[in-house]
CSV table of C-alpha atoms in Angstrom, one decimal:
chain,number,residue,atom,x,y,z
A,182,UNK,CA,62.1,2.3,-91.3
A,183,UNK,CA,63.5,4.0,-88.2
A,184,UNK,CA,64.3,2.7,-84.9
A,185,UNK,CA,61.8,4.9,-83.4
A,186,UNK,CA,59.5,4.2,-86.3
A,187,UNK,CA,59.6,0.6,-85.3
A,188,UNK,CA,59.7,1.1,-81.5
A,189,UNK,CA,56.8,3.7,-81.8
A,190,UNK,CA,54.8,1.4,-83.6
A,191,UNK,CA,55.6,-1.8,-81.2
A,192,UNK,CA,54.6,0.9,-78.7
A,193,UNK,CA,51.3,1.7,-79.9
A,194,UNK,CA,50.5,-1.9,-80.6
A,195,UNK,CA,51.5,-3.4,-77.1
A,196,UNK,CA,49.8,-1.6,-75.3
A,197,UNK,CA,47.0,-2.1,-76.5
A,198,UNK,CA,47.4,-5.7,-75.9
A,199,UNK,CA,48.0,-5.3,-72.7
A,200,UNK,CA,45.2,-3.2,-72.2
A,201,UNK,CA,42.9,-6.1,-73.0
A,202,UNK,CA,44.8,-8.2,-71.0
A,203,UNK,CA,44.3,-6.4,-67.8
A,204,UNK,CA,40.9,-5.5,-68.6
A,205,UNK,CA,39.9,-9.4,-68.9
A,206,UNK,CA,41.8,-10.0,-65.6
A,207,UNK,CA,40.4,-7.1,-64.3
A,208,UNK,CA,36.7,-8.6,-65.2
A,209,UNK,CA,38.0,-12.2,-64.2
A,210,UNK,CA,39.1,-10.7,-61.0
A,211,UNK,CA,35.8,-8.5,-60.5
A,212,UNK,CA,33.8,-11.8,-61.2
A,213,UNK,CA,35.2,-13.6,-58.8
A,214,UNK,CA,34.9,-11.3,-56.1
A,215,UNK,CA,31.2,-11.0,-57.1
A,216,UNK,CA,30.8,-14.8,-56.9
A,217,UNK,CA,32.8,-15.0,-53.6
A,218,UNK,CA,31.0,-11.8,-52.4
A,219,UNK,CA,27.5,-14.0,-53.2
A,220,UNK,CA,28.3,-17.1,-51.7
A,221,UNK,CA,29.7,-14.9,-48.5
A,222,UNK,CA,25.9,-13.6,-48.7
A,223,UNK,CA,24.6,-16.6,-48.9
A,224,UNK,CA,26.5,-18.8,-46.4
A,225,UNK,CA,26.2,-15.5,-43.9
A,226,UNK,CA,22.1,-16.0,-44.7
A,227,UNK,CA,22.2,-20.2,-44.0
A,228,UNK,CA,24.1,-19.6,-40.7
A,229,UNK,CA,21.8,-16.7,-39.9
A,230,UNK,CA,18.7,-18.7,-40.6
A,231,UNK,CA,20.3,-21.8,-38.9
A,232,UNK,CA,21.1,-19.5,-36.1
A,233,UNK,CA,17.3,-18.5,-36.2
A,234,UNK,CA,16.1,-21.8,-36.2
A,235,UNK,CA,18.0,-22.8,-33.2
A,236,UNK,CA,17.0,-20.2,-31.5
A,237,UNK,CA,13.4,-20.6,-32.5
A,238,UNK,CA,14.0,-24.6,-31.4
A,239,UNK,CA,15.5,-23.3,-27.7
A,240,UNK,CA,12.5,-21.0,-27.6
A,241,UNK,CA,9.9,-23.6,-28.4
A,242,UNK,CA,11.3,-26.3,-26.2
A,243,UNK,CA,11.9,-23.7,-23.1
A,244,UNK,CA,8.4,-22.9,-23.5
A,245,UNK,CA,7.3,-26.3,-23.6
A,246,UNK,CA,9.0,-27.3,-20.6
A,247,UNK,CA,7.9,-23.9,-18.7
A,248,UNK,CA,4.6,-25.3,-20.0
A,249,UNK,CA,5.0,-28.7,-18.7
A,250,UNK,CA,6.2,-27.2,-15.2
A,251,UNK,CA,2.6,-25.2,-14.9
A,252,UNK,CA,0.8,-28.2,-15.8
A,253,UNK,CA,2.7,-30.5,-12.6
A,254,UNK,CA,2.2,-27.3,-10.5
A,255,UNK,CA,-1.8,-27.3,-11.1
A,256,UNK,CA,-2.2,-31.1,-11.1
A,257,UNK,CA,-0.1,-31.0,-7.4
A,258,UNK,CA,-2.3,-27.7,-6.5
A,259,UNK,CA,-5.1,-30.0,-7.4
A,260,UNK,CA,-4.3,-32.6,-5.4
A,261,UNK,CA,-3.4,-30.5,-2.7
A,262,UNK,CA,-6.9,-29.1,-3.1
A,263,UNK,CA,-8.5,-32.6,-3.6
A,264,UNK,CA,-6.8,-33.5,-0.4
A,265,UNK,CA,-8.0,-30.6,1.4
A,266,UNK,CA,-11.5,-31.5,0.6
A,267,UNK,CA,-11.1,-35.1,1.5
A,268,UNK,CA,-9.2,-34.2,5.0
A,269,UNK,CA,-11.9,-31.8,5.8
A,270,UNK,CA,-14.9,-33.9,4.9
A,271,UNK,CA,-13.6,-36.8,6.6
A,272,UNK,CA,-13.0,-34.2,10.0
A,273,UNK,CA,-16.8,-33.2,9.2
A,274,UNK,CA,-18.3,-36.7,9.3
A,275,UNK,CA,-15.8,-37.3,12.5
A,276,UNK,CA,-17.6,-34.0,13.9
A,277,UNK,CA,-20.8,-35.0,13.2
A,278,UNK,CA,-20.5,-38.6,14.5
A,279,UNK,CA,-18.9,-37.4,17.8
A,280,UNK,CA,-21.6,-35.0,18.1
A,281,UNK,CA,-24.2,-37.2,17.3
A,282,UNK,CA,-22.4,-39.7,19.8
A,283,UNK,CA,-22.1,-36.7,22.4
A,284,UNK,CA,-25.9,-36.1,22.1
A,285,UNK,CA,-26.8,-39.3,22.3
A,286,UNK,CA,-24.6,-39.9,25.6
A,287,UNK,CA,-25.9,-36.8,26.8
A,288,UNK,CA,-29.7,-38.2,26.1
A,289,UNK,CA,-28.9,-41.5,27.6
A,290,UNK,CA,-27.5,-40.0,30.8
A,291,UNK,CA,-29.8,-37.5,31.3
A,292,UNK,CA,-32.2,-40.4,30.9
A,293,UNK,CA,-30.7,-42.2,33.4
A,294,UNK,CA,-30.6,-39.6,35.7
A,295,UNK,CA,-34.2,-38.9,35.5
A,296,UNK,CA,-34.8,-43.1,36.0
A,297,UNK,CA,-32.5,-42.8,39.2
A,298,UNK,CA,-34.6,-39.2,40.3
A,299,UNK,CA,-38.1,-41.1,39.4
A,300,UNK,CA,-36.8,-44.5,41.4
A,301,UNK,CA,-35.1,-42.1,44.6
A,302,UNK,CA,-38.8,-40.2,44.1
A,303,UNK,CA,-40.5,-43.2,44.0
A,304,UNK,CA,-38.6,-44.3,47.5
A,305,UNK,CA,-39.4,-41.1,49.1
A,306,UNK,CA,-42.8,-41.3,48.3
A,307,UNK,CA,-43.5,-45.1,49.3
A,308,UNK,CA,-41.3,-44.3,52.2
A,309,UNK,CA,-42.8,-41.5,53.0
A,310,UNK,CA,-46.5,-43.2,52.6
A,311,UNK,CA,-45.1,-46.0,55.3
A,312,UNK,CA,-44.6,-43.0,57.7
A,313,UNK,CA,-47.8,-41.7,57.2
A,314,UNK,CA,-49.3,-45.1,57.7
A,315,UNK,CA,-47.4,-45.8,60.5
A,316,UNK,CA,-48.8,-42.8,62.1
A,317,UNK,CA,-52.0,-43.0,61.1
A,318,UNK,CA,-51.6,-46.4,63.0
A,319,UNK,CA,-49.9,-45.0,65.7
A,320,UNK,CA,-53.2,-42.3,66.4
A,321,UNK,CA,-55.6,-45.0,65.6
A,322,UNK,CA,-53.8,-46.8,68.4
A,323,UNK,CA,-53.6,-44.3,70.4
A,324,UNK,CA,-57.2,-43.3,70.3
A,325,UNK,CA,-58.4,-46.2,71.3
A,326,UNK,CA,-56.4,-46.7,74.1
A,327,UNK,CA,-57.1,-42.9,75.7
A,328,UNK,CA,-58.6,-41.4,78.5
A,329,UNK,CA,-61.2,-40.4,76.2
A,330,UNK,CA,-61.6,-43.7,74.2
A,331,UNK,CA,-65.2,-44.3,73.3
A,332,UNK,CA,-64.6,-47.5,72.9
């Protein structure tokens, strides 16, 4: 056999070999940027849905306390409104009693004032009754001691 014989024949037969060799590193190598590619996938997916889940958590507890703030604002409206109510109906019996009070002042007095009108008419007219007696006396008296008295 020749030198190139032999060296043409190693030739063929290596690289083949080495062929196969790359090709299974080339397959290992592809296969384990496919299984880093999947877990990249996946662990981008878990912190995406994490992400997601916090947000949704921030969400549903801002709500809740936007929530919780309406329901303080209507039960202090309420009692803003309860007070209201109270304040005026209490002003509205005070009302009432100091009108009732007024009017009953205002019957009393003018009740008194008609007593002290029917007493001061009642001295005018007994008064008045002593003058006309009195004079009535005084003609009676006088007639009989005239000129002209039949007597």
């Amino acid at each position: 056999m020749s030198v190139d014989a032999c060296f043409v024949g190693m030739t063929a037969s290596q690289p083949n070999k080495a062929k196969a060799e790359w090709g299974e590193e080339k397959d290992a190598a592809s296969e384990e940027q496919r299984l880093m590619e999947r877990a990249a996938k996946k662990l981008i997916e878990e912190d995406a849905a994490e992400a997601r889940k916090k947000k949704d958590e921030e969400y549903k507890a801002r709500i809740n306390e936007e929530w919780q703030m309406e329901l303080k604002r209507r039960r202090y409206e309420a009692r803003i409104k309860e007070n209201d109510r109270k304040t005026l109906e209490k002003r509205k019996k005070e009302w009432e009693a100091n009108f009732k009070k007024m009017t009953t002042e205002g019957a009393s007095k003018r009740e008194r004032e008609h007593q002290r009108f029917t007493e001061r008419v009642k001295e005018e007219a007994s008064k008045m009754r002593k003058r006309e007696e009195e004079e009535e006396e005084e003609r009676k008296e006088k007639k009989g001691k005239g000129p002209c008295s039949t007597q």
